Amino acid sequence: MAPERTMRCRRVYKGKGEGEVLLSKDAICFYLCDPETGVVIEEGHALHGKSVAGKILVVKSGKGSSVVMMDGLYQLKMRGNLPAAIIVDEVEPVLVSSCVVAEVPVVDRLEENPYTVLKDGDRVVVDADAETVLIEAR
Amino acid sequence: MCSKGARLKTLGKRAKAGCVWVKLRDEEKRMLDGERGYGTQRAMELLVALGTTFEADEMIPVTRTHVALSGQEGDTYWCELLVDGGAYCKVPPTTNPAWAVEELSGVSDVTDAERELAWRTFDVYRRIGAKLTYCCTPELAGNVPAYGEHVAFSESSATPYVNAVLGARSNRESSVSALACAVTGVTPRYGLHFAENRKGTMLVDVEADLNEAYDWGMMGWYVGRFVGSHTPVFRLRNFRRRPTPEELLYLGAELNTSGAVPMYHILGTTPEAPDMRAAFGGVAPAAELVVKNEHLAEQQELLSEKGGRINSVMLGCPHYTYDQLIDLAGRVEGKKVHPDVSFWVLTSWDAIELARRSGHIGAIEAFGARLVPDTCIDEPCWKTFEGGTGVTDSPKNMYYRKRRGQTFAIRRLSECIEAAVRGEVS
């Protein structure tokens, strides 16, 4: 069993989120999530058919125009289906702006590559304020 | 070590964690800490997050802002959040159009919810102190930055124009970030606020014939596909006059829709590119592209619907200017729009007023076209035309309408008029 460990990261937007990891090497556009369930409906996306609701979402980047991205995240917020926090590999402005508006904590620049240290289903606490990511024992 | 004002291109690297990226002055700290109210706090939070993203070194004042108000719920929610939190614009922005509710409610089956969202949008932007211009070409009249002025302009056609043509300095803002700048009066200094990040990196040799705004738009779309994160420098091989504002507007609008291009240069024409040395900063171009007539013809083929019956013509994405209305009036004299076709020209209220004063509106209305102020193509008021085919002179128009289920043939203005008369496009 792997022990609990804490990694440092950089705060992009404040807050704290706790949940299960959902990893995607693809960039995400929240406009292509079903607002009622949080399920990614974009054909061919690594997360197609999976729900982002309540998850610690690990994504490559954001994509899509600012208007659609923001509206997508807003619709998830209104229905309580936001991700708990986002760990992003290549941060970009549309994702950041949308997350500030919808109040989703965002961090980047983990000490180690998130795609090698994190696995789907890991229990994780992202504390953007303290700039830490805690992986619970597994 | 935190690097200063790094370019957009250097993202994704894994630097040391815990680095404080943006230095704030006392007043900016007070905003961030909530001492200036919740709305201003949220606005500053957004700017700090963006500053962090781009490794901005500090906040700098902006003297002009433009907000690409969309009338989509998420966008209106943000403005409402700020204004209900006590925010008021320090640098009042001009605003993009949503749709003219009173004039256009009857055109389509808009729902009460859609109408209410539009009213709510107008109300929150009025309350936050925005200038309710509802026009997507503020940089041509009404909100025109000067050379070197630091500004925050959202709207994909406006951002490249203020940077490339006017020499003002704006990053590629979204409606939410531009509104945050308007409220706080500052923007994080990164990207295009630095002279060295404004230099060209890709040489685009244009051998194609550029006869009117339409050709510039098609070239913009084509180049936008290949430009990636480069800043293009156009070298016009067969062009012997100064491009018109409309031609430059179409170029930027399409470049920044098919690609993400907030800055470009035209050698010998735009203010930061008197010659190759100035345009590229003394460095050799990192990439090159050639644009020929056949490329633009192929691009039209690729983007456009084939011929057939049409239900509408839409012009004015970006908004038609007064000069374009004069041109249109001259072209439609003695012609009549086919009874099965609706002909819409989206423009600004002041252009309509000028066309009325000069009498040009007579020919346009006799032809059967309708001039509409305060309205964007990407709004629910046009839904009655969805499921059918329209004609437009703008690839950007096609792109946004397609998302809502209306296909478009893209044609130059003379062919749009001909199609309207015949009820079909060849």
mmCIF file of N, CA and C in Angstrom, chain B residues 44-154:
data_model
loop_
_atom_site.group_PDB
_atom_site.id
_atom_site.type_symbol
_atom_site.label_atom_id
_atom_site.label_comp_id
_atom_site.label_asym_id
_atom_site.label_seq_id
_atom_site.Cartn_x
_atom_site.Cartn_y
_atom_site.Cartn_z
ATOM 1 N N MET B 44 -10.500 41.571 -9.464
ATOM 2 C CA MET B 44 -9.055 41.547 -9.254
ATOM 3 C C MET B 44 -8.538 40.114 -9.149
ATOM 4 N N GLU B 45 -9.317 39.242 -8.533
ATOM 5 C CA GLU B 45 -8.931 37.822 -8.468
ATOM 6 C C GLU B 45 -8.708 37.248 -9.869
ATOM 7 N N LEU B 46 -9.601 37.603 -10.775
ATOM 8 C CA LEU B 46 -9.468 37.086 -12.134
ATOM 9 C C LEU B 46 -8.188 37.599 -12.793
ATOM 10 N N LEU B 47 -7.893 38.879 -12.575
ATOM 11 C CA LEU B 47 -6.690 39.452 -13.195
ATOM 12 C C LEU B 47 -5.416 38.876 -12.583
ATOM 13 N N VAL B 48 -5.449 38.620 -11.289
ATOM 14 C CA VAL B 48 -4.276 38.020 -10.642
ATOM 15 C C VAL B 48 -4.075 36.585 -11.164
ATOM 16 N N ALA B 49 -5.166 35.861 -11.319
ATOM 17 C CA ALA B 49 -5.049 34.495 -11.845
ATOM 18 C C ALA B 49 -4.475 34.514 -13.261
ATOM 19 N N LEU B 50 -4.930 35.462 -14.085
ATOM 20 C CA LEU B 50 -4.377 35.574 -15.443
ATOM 21 C C LEU B 50 -2.916 36.006 -15.407
ATOM 22 N N GLY B 51 -2.624 36.943 -14.507
ATOM 23 C CA GLY B 51 -1.240 37.402 -14.356
ATOM 24 C C GLY B 51 -0.334 36.248 -13.960
ATOM 25 N N THR B 52 -0.828 35.399 -13.085
ATOM 26 C CA THR B 52 -0.071 34.221 -12.675
ATOM 27 C C THR B 52 0.154 33.304 -13.873
ATOM 28 N N THR B 53 -0.909 33.056 -14.600
ATOM 29 C CA THR B 53 -0.829 32.178 -15.770
ATOM 30 C C THR B 53 0.275 32.628 -16.716
ATOM 31 N N PHE B 54 0.340 33.923 -16.946
ATOM 32 C CA PHE B 54 1.264 34.439 -17.959
ATOM 33 C C PHE B 54 2.526 35.049 -17.357
ATOM 34 N N GLU B 55 2.707 34.857 -16.057
ATOM 35 C CA GLU B 55 3.903 35.359 -15.391
ATOM 36 C C GLU B 55 4.066 36.869 -15.568
ATOM 37 N N ALA B 56 2.965 37.585 -15.424
ATOM 38 C CA ALA B 56 3.026 39.047 -15.477
ATOM 39 C C ALA B 56 3.834 39.554 -14.288
ATOM 40 N N ASP B 57 4.553 40.649 -14.469
ATOM 41 C CA ASP B 57 5.351 41.158 -13.354
ATOM 42 C C ASP B 57 4.563 42.120 -12.483
ATOM 43 N N GLU B 58 3.598 42.830 -13.094
ATOM 44 C CA GLU B 58 2.818 43.803 -12.319
ATOM 45 C C GLU B 58 1.537 44.141 -13.051
ATOM 46 N N MET B 59 0.709 44.962 -12.391
ATOM 47 C CA MET B 59 -0.499 45.470 -13.034
ATOM 48 C C MET B 59 -0.183 46.840 -13.620
ATOM 49 N N ILE B 60 -0.737 47.131 -14.790
ATOM 50 C CA ILE B 60 -0.577 48.465 -15.364
ATOM 51 C C ILE B 60 -1.953 49.061 -15.667
ATOM 52 N N PRO B 61 -2.060 50.389 -15.630
ATOM 53 C CA PRO B 61 -3.362 51.012 -15.907
ATOM 54 C C PRO B 61 -3.774 50.822 -17.365
ATOM 55 N N VAL B 62 -5.057 50.650 -17.585
ATOM 56 C CA VAL B 62 -5.588 50.685 -18.948
ATOM 57 C C VAL B 62 -6.421 51.955 -19.100
ATOM 58 N N THR B 63 -6.439 52.506 -20.304
ATOM 59 C CA THR B 63 -7.157 53.766 -20.524
ATOM 60 C C THR B 63 -8.435 53.563 -21.335
ATOM 61 N N ARG B 64 -8.566 52.392 -21.950
ATOM 62 C CA ARG B 64 -9.792 52.077 -22.693
ATOM 63 C C ARG B 64 -10.079 50.594 -22.554
ATOM 64 N N THR B 65 -11.372 50.256 -22.581
ATOM 65 C CA THR B 65 -11.749 48.843 -22.563
ATOM 66 C C THR B 65 -12.941 48.626 -23.492
ATOM 67 N N HIS B 66 -13.028 47.403 -24.004
ATOM 68 C CA HIS B 66 -14.216 47.007 -24.768
ATOM 69 C C HIS B 66 -14.605 45.599 -24.363
ATOM 70 N N VAL B 67 -15.861 45.412 -24.009
ATOM 71 C CA VAL B 67 -16.342 44.113 -23.546
ATOM 72 C C VAL B 67 -17.199 43.456 -24.623
ATOM 73 N N ALA B 68 -16.806 42.241 -25.002
ATOM 74 C CA ALA B 68 -17.570 41.495 -26.011
ATOM 75 C C ALA B 68 -18.763 40.832 -25.344
ATOM 76 N N LEU B 69 -19.637 41.658 -24.821
ATOM 77 C CA LEU B 69 -20.899 41.186 -24.239
ATOM 78 C C LEU B 69 -21.516 40.190 -25.218
ATOM 79 N N SER B 70 -22.010 39.059 -24.715
ATOM 80 C CA SER B 70 -22.531 38.063 -25.646
ATOM 81 C C SER B 70 -24.009 37.779 -25.429
ATOM 82 N N GLY B 71 -24.518 38.106 -24.233
ATOM 83 C CA GLY B 71 -25.894 37.725 -23.944
ATOM 84 C C GLY B 71 -26.024 36.246 -23.636
ATOM 85 N N GLN B 72 -24.891 35.526 -23.534
ATOM 86 C CA GLN B 72 -24.956 34.142 -23.048
ATOM 87 C C GLN B 72 -24.965 34.197 -21.531
ATOM 88 N N GLU B 73 -25.589 33.190 -20.937
ATOM 89 C CA GLU B 73 -25.871 33.238 -19.510
ATOM 90 C C GLU B 73 -24.625 33.381 -18.633
ATOM 91 N N GLY B 74 -23.574 32.634 -18.971
ATOM 92 C CA GLY B 74 -22.372 32.650 -18.144
ATOM 93 C C GLY B 74 -21.767 34.045 -18.085
ATOM 94 N N ASP B 75 -21.775 34.712 -19.226
ATOM 95 C CA ASP B 75 -21.215 36.048 -19.341
ATOM 96 C C ASP B 75 -22.041 37.066 -18.550
ATOM 97 N N THR B 76 -23.341 36.986 -18.687
ATOM 98 C CA THR B 76 -24.228 37.905 -17.973
ATOM 99 C C THR B 76 -24.129 37.672 -16.460
ATOM 100 N N TYR B 77 -23.998 36.396 -16.071
ATOM 101 C CA TYR B 77 -23.835 36.032 -14.655
ATOM 102 C C TYR B 77 -22.628 36.756 -14.047
ATOM 103 N N TRP B 78 -21.518 36.792 -14.783
ATOM 104 C CA TRP B 78 -20.285 37.419 -14.290
ATOM 105 C C TRP B 78 -20.499 38.910 -14.042
ATOM 106 N N CYS B 79 -21.124 39.587 -15.002
ATOM 107 C CA CYS B 79 -21.365 41.021 -14.853
ATOM 108 C C CYS B 79 -22.306 41.278 -13.676
ATOM 109 N N GLU B 80 -23.300 40.420 -13.539
ATOM 110 C CA GLU B 80 -24.268 40.539 -12.441
ATOM 111 C C GLU B 80 -23.584 40.348 -11.087
ATOM 112 N N LEU B 81 -22.698 39.352 -11.047
ATOM 113 C CA LEU B 81 -21.948 39.057 -9.828
ATOM 114 C C LEU B 81 -21.145 40.290 -9.388
ATOM 115 N N LEU B 82 -20.489 40.926 -10.355
ATOM 116 C CA LEU B 82 -19.656 42.093 -10.043
ATOM 117 C C LEU B 82 -20.514 43.277 -9.619
ATOM 118 N N VAL B 83 -21.559 43.560 -10.374
ATOM 119 C CA VAL B 83 -22.334 44.773 -10.080
ATOM 120 C C VAL B 83 -23.146 44.597 -8.793
ATOM 121 N N ASP B 84 -23.678 43.410 -8.560
ATOM 122 C CA ASP B 84 -24.400 43.171 -7.310
ATOM 123 C C ASP B 84 -23.434 43.155 -6.127
ATOM 124 N N GLY B 85 -22.160 42.946 -6.411
ATOM 125 C CA GLY B 85 -21.128 43.030 -5.381
ATOM 126 C C GLY B 85 -20.566 44.440 -5.245
ATOM 127 N N GLY B 86 -21.268 45.418 -5.811
ATOM 128 C CA GLY B 86 -20.903 46.818 -5.614
ATOM 129 C C GLY B 86 -19.895 47.372 -6.607
ATOM 130 N N ALA B 87 -19.559 46.612 -7.642
ATOM 131 C CA ALA B 87 -18.552 47.099 -8.596
ATOM 132 C C ALA B 87 -19.151 48.124 -9.558
ATOM 133 N N TYR B 88 -18.316 49.062 -9.962
ATOM 134 C CA TYR B 88 -18.696 50.047 -10.982
ATOM 135 C C TYR B 88 -17.461 50.300 -11.831
ATOM 136 N N CYS B 89 -17.631 50.479 -13.137
ATOM 137 C CA CYS B 89 -16.475 50.550 -14.026
ATOM 138 C C CYS B 89 -15.676 51.836 -13.814
ATOM 139 N N LYS B 90 -14.386 51.657 -13.567
ATOM 140 C CA LYS B 90 -13.467 52.802 -13.490
ATOM 141 C C LYS B 90 -13.154 53.311 -14.884
ATOM 142 N N VAL B 91 -13.015 52.370 -15.824
ATOM 143 C CA VAL B 91 -12.748 52.701 -17.229
ATOM 144 C C VAL B 91 -13.917 52.133 -18.036
ATOM 145 N N PRO B 92 -14.986 52.919 -18.179
ATOM 146 C CA PRO B 92 -16.214 52.373 -18.768
ATOM 147 C C PRO B 92 -15.975 51.765 -20.152
ATOM 148 N N PRO B 93 -16.353 50.520 -20.341
ATOM 149 C CA PRO B 93 -16.142 49.861 -21.626
ATOM 150 C C PRO B 93 -17.262 50.168 -22.615
ATOM 151 N N THR B 94 -16.945 50.184 -23.896
ATOM 152 C CA THR B 94 -17.984 50.043 -24.906
ATOM 153 C C THR B 94 -18.363 48.566 -24.943
ATOM 154 N N THR B 95 -19.511 48.270 -25.537
ATOM 155 C CA THR B 95 -20.024 46.894 -25.465
ATOM 156 C C THR B 95 -20.423 46.350 -26.829
ATOM 157 N N ASN B 96 -20.243 45.043 -26.970
ATOM 158 C CA ASN B 96 -20.704 44.327 -28.159
ATOM 159 C C ASN B 96 -22.228 44.263 -28.185
ATOM 160 N N PRO B 97 -22.784 43.890 -29.320
ATOM 161 C CA PRO B 97 -24.230 43.715 -29.406
ATOM 162 C C PRO B 97 -24.690 42.366 -28.856
ATOM 163 N N ALA B 98 -25.899 42.317 -28.334
ATOM 164 C CA ALA B 98 -26.622 41.051 -28.165
ATOM 165 C C ALA B 98 -27.655 41.060 -29.288
ATOM 166 N N TRP B 99 -28.906 41.398 -28.989
ATOM 167 C CA TRP B 99 -29.875 41.554 -30.092
ATOM 168 C C TRP B 99 -30.943 42.564 -29.716
ATOM 169 N N ALA B 100 -31.451 43.229 -30.745
ATOM 170 C CA ALA B 100 -32.430 44.293 -30.552
ATOM 171 C C ALA B 100 -33.788 43.652 -30.274
ATOM 172 N N VAL B 101 -34.131 43.554 -28.984
ATOM 173 C CA VAL B 101 -35.291 42.755 -28.570
ATOM 174 C C VAL B 101 -36.593 43.279 -29.184
ATOM 175 N N GLU B 102 -36.793 44.582 -29.111
ATOM 176 C CA GLU B 102 -38.075 45.114 -29.594
ATOM 177 C C GLU B 102 -38.227 44.937 -31.096
ATOM 178 N N GLU B 103 -37.136 45.203 -31.822
ATOM 179 C CA GLU B 103 -37.215 45.118 -33.280
ATOM 180 C C GLU B 103 -37.317 43.699 -33.798
ATOM 181 N N LEU B 104 -36.677 42.761 -33.101
ATOM 182 C CA LEU B 104 -36.468 41.439 -33.688
ATOM 183 C C LEU B 104 -37.245 40.304 -33.027
ATOM 184 N N SER B 105 -37.978 40.602 -31.962
ATOM 185 C CA SER B 105 -38.733 39.536 -31.299
ATOM 186 C C SER B 105 -39.679 38.830 -32.263
ATOM 187 N N GLY B 106 -40.240 39.593 -33.205
ATOM 188 C CA GLY B 106 -41.210 39.023 -34.131
ATOM 189 C C GLY B 106 -40.599 38.184 -35.245
ATOM 190 N N VAL B 107 -39.293 38.267 -35.447
ATOM 191 C CA VAL B 107 -38.670 37.571 -36.572
ATOM 192 C C VAL B 107 -38.666 36.059 -36.345
ATOM 193 N N SER B 108 -38.334 35.654 -35.123
ATOM 194 C CA SER B 108 -38.282 34.234 -34.786
ATOM 195 C C SER B 108 -39.145 33.972 -33.574
ATOM 196 N N ASP B 109 -39.338 32.689 -33.266
ATOM 197 C CA ASP B 109 -40.083 32.281 -32.092
ATOM 198 C C ASP B 109 -39.197 32.334 -30.856
ATOM 199 N N VAL B 110 -38.821 33.519 -30.417
ATOM 200 C CA VAL B 110 -37.962 33.564 -29.232
ATOM 201 C C VAL B 110 -38.810 33.266 -27.993
ATOM 202 N N THR B 111 -38.206 32.613 -27.030
ATOM 203 C CA THR B 111 -38.938 32.267 -25.808
ATOM 204 C C THR B 111 -38.874 33.442 -24.837
ATOM 205 N N ASP B 112 -39.753 33.406 -23.843
ATOM 206 C CA ASP B 112 -39.724 34.441 -22.805
ATOM 207 C C ASP B 112 -38.373 34.433 -22.101
ATOM 208 N N ALA B 113 -37.833 33.240 -21.879
ATOM 209 C CA ALA B 113 -36.549 33.131 -21.182
ATOM 210 C C ALA B 113 -35.440 33.819 -21.974
ATOM 211 N N GLU B 114 -35.465 33.649 -23.297
ATOM 212 C CA GLU B 114 -34.437 34.282 -24.143
ATOM 213 C C GLU B 114 -34.571 35.801 -24.112
ATOM 214 N N ARG B 115 -35.812 36.264 -24.146
ATOM 215 C CA ARG B 115 -36.057 37.710 -24.083
ATOM 216 C C ARG B 115 -35.614 38.267 -22.728
ATOM 217 N N GLU B 116 -35.960 37.528 -21.681
ATOM 218 C CA GLU B 116 -35.603 37.997 -20.336
ATOM 219 C C GLU B 116 -34.094 38.040 -20.118
ATOM 220 N N LEU B 117 -33.396 37.046 -20.687
ATOM 221 C CA LEU B 117 -31.934 37.036 -20.552
ATOM 222 C C LEU B 117 -31.335 38.269 -21.228
ATOM 223 N N ALA B 118 -31.897 38.630 -22.393
ATOM 224 C CA ALA B 118 -31.405 39.829 -23.085
ATOM 225 C C ALA B 118 -31.649 41.076 -22.236
ATOM 226 N N TRP B 119 -32.848 41.213 -21.696
ATOM 227 C CA TRP B 119 -33.152 42.380 -20.844
ATOM 228 C C TRP B 119 -32.234 42.416 -19.632
ATOM 229 N N ARG B 120 -32.025 41.245 -19.040
ATOM 230 C CA ARG B 120 -31.167 41.146 -17.857
ATOM 231 C C ARG B 120 -29.743 41.582 -18.207
ATOM 232 N N THR B 121 -29.281 41.170 -19.388
ATOM 233 C CA THR B 121 -27.945 41.538 -19.843
ATOM 234 C C THR B 121 -27.815 43.054 -19.967
ATOM 235 N N PHE B 122 -28.795 43.681 -20.620
ATOM 236 C CA PHE B 122 -28.745 45.144 -20.798
ATOM 237 C C PHE B 122 -28.739 45.830 -19.432
ATOM 238 N N ASP B 123 -29.558 45.312 -18.521
ATOM 239 C CA ASP B 123 -29.694 45.919 -17.206
ATOM 240 C C ASP B 123 -28.378 45.860 -16.411
ATOM 241 N N VAL B 124 -27.726 44.689 -16.398
ATOM 242 C CA VAL B 124 -26.508 44.586 -15.573
ATOM 243 C C VAL B 124 -25.366 45.417 -16.165
ATOM 244 N N TYR B 125 -25.279 45.465 -17.482
ATOM 245 C CA TYR B 125 -24.215 46.282 -18.082
ATOM 246 C C TYR B 125 -24.480 47.777 -17.895
ATOM 247 N N ARG B 126 -25.752 48.169 -17.897
ATOM 248 C CA ARG B 126 -26.079 49.569 -17.620
ATOM 249 C C ARG B 126 -25.703 49.909 -16.174
ATOM 250 N N ARG B 127 -26.070 49.014 -15.265
ATOM 251 C CA ARG B 127 -25.817 49.285 -13.846
ATOM 252 C C ARG B 127 -24.330 49.334 -13.509
ATOM 253 N N ILE B 128 -23.504 48.576 -14.227
ATOM 254 C CA ILE B 128 -22.076 48.554 -13.909
ATOM 255 C C ILE B 128 -21.338 49.742 -14.553
ATOM 256 N N GLY B 129 -22.089 50.525 -15.333
ATOM 257 C CA GLY B 129 -21.503 51.753 -15.884
ATOM 258 C C GLY B 129 -20.870 51.583 -17.250
ATOM 259 N N ALA B 130 -21.260 50.525 -17.989
ATOM 260 C CA ALA B 130 -20.733 50.342 -19.345
ATOM 261 C C ALA B 130 -21.398 51.325 -20.297
ATOM 262 N N LYS B 131 -20.711 51.614 -21.402
ATOM 263 C CA LYS B 131 -21.302 52.423 -22.470
ATOM 264 C C LYS B 131 -22.082 51.473 -23.378
ATOM 265 N N LEU B 132 -23.378 51.686 -23.471
ATOM 266 C CA LEU B 132 -24.225 50.699 -24.163
ATOM 267 C C LEU B 132 -24.255 50.969 -25.668
ATOM 268 N N THR B 133 -23.102 50.816 -26.293
ATOM 269 C CA THR B 133 -22.977 51.077 -27.726
ATOM 270 C C THR B 133 -23.487 49.912 -28.553
ATOM 271 N N TYR B 134 -23.423 48.688 -28.004
ATOM 272 C CA TYR B 134 -23.888 47.477 -28.689
ATOM 273 C C TYR B 134 -23.360 47.388 -30.115
ATOM 274 N N CYS B 135 -22.086 47.586 -30.273
ATOM 275 C CA CYS B 135 -21.466 47.593 -31.595
ATOM 276 C C CYS B 135 -20.133 46.854 -31.483
ATOM 277 N N CYS B 136 -19.830 46.008 -32.474
ATOM 278 C CA CYS B 136 -18.616 45.190 -32.377
ATOM 279 C C CYS B 136 -17.423 45.825 -33.089
ATOM 280 N N THR B 137 -17.578 47.068 -33.583
ATOM 281 C CA THR B 137 -16.447 47.747 -34.222
ATOM 282 C C THR B 137 -16.140 49.081 -33.530
ATOM 283 N N PRO B 138 -15.967 49.064 -32.207
ATOM 284 C CA PRO B 138 -15.755 50.315 -31.468
ATOM 285 C C PRO B 138 -14.460 51.006 -31.869
ATOM 286 N N GLU B 139 -13.503 50.218 -32.387
ATOM 287 C CA GLU B 139 -12.180 50.774 -32.700
ATOM 288 C C GLU B 139 -12.220 51.637 -33.963
ATOM 289 N N LEU B 140 -13.349 51.610 -34.700
ATOM 290 C CA LEU B 140 -13.478 52.467 -35.887
ATOM 291 C C LEU B 140 -14.105 53.807 -35.519
ATOM 292 N N ALA B 141 -14.916 53.814 -34.479
ATOM 293 C CA ALA B 141 -15.554 55.056 -34.033
ATOM 294 C C ALA B 141 -16.046 54.878 -32.618
ATOM 295 N N GLY B 142 -15.792 55.852 -31.795
ATOM 296 C CA GLY B 142 -16.368 55.829 -30.453
ATOM 297 C C GLY B 142 -15.438 55.329 -29.364
ATOM 298 N N ASN B 143 -14.512 54.463 -29.701
ATOM 299 C CA ASN B 143 -13.564 53.969 -28.685
ATOM 300 C C ASN B 143 -12.253 53.620 -29.393
ATOM 301 N N VAL B 144 -11.580 54.659 -29.878
ATOM 302 C CA VAL B 144 -10.424 54.481 -30.761
ATOM 303 C C VAL B 144 -9.124 54.758 -30.004
ATOM 304 N N PRO B 145 -8.373 53.712 -29.665
ATOM 305 C CA PRO B 145 -7.124 53.937 -28.945
ATOM 306 C C PRO B 145 -6.058 54.558 -29.841
ATOM 307 N N ALA B 146 -5.141 55.273 -29.227
ATOM 308 C CA ALA B 146 -4.022 55.863 -29.958
ATOM 309 C C ALA B 146 -2.818 54.917 -29.914
ATOM 310 N N TYR B 147 -1.837 55.229 -30.707
ATOM 311 C CA TYR B 147 -0.594 54.447 -30.784
ATOM 312 C C TYR B 147 0.050 54.330 -29.402
ATOM 313 N N GLY B 148 0.378 53.119 -29.013
ATOM 314 C CA GLY B 148 1.088 52.912 -27.758
ATOM 315 C C GLY B 148 0.212 52.866 -26.511
ATOM 316 N N GLU B 149 -1.076 53.115 -26.677
ATOM 317 C CA GLU B 149 -1.982 53.131 -25.526
ATOM 318 C C GLU B 149 -2.224 51.697 -25.019
ATOM 319 N N HIS B 150 -2.157 51.504 -23.707
ATOM 320 C CA HIS B 150 -2.425 50.179 -23.130
ATOM 321 C C HIS B 150 -3.921 50.041 -22.862
ATOM 322 N N VAL B 151 -4.540 49.061 -23.474
ATOM 323 C CA VAL B 151 -5.991 48.899 -23.409
ATOM 324 C C VAL B 151 -6.336 47.429 -23.202
ATOM 325 N N ALA B 152 -7.621 47.161 -22.931
ATOM 326 C CA ALA B 152 -8.098 45.771 -22.821
ATOM 327 C C ALA B 152 -9.325 45.619 -23.706
ATOM 328 N N PHE B 153 -9.131 45.055 -24.879
ATOM 329 C CA PHE B 153 -10.211 44.891 -25.854
ATOM 330 C C PHE B 153 -10.504 43.412 -26.078
ATOM 331 N N SER B 154 -11.713 42.974 -25.724
ATOM 332 C CA SER B 154 -12.171 41.675 -26.198
ATOM 333 C C SER B 154 -12.935 41.934 -27.494
#
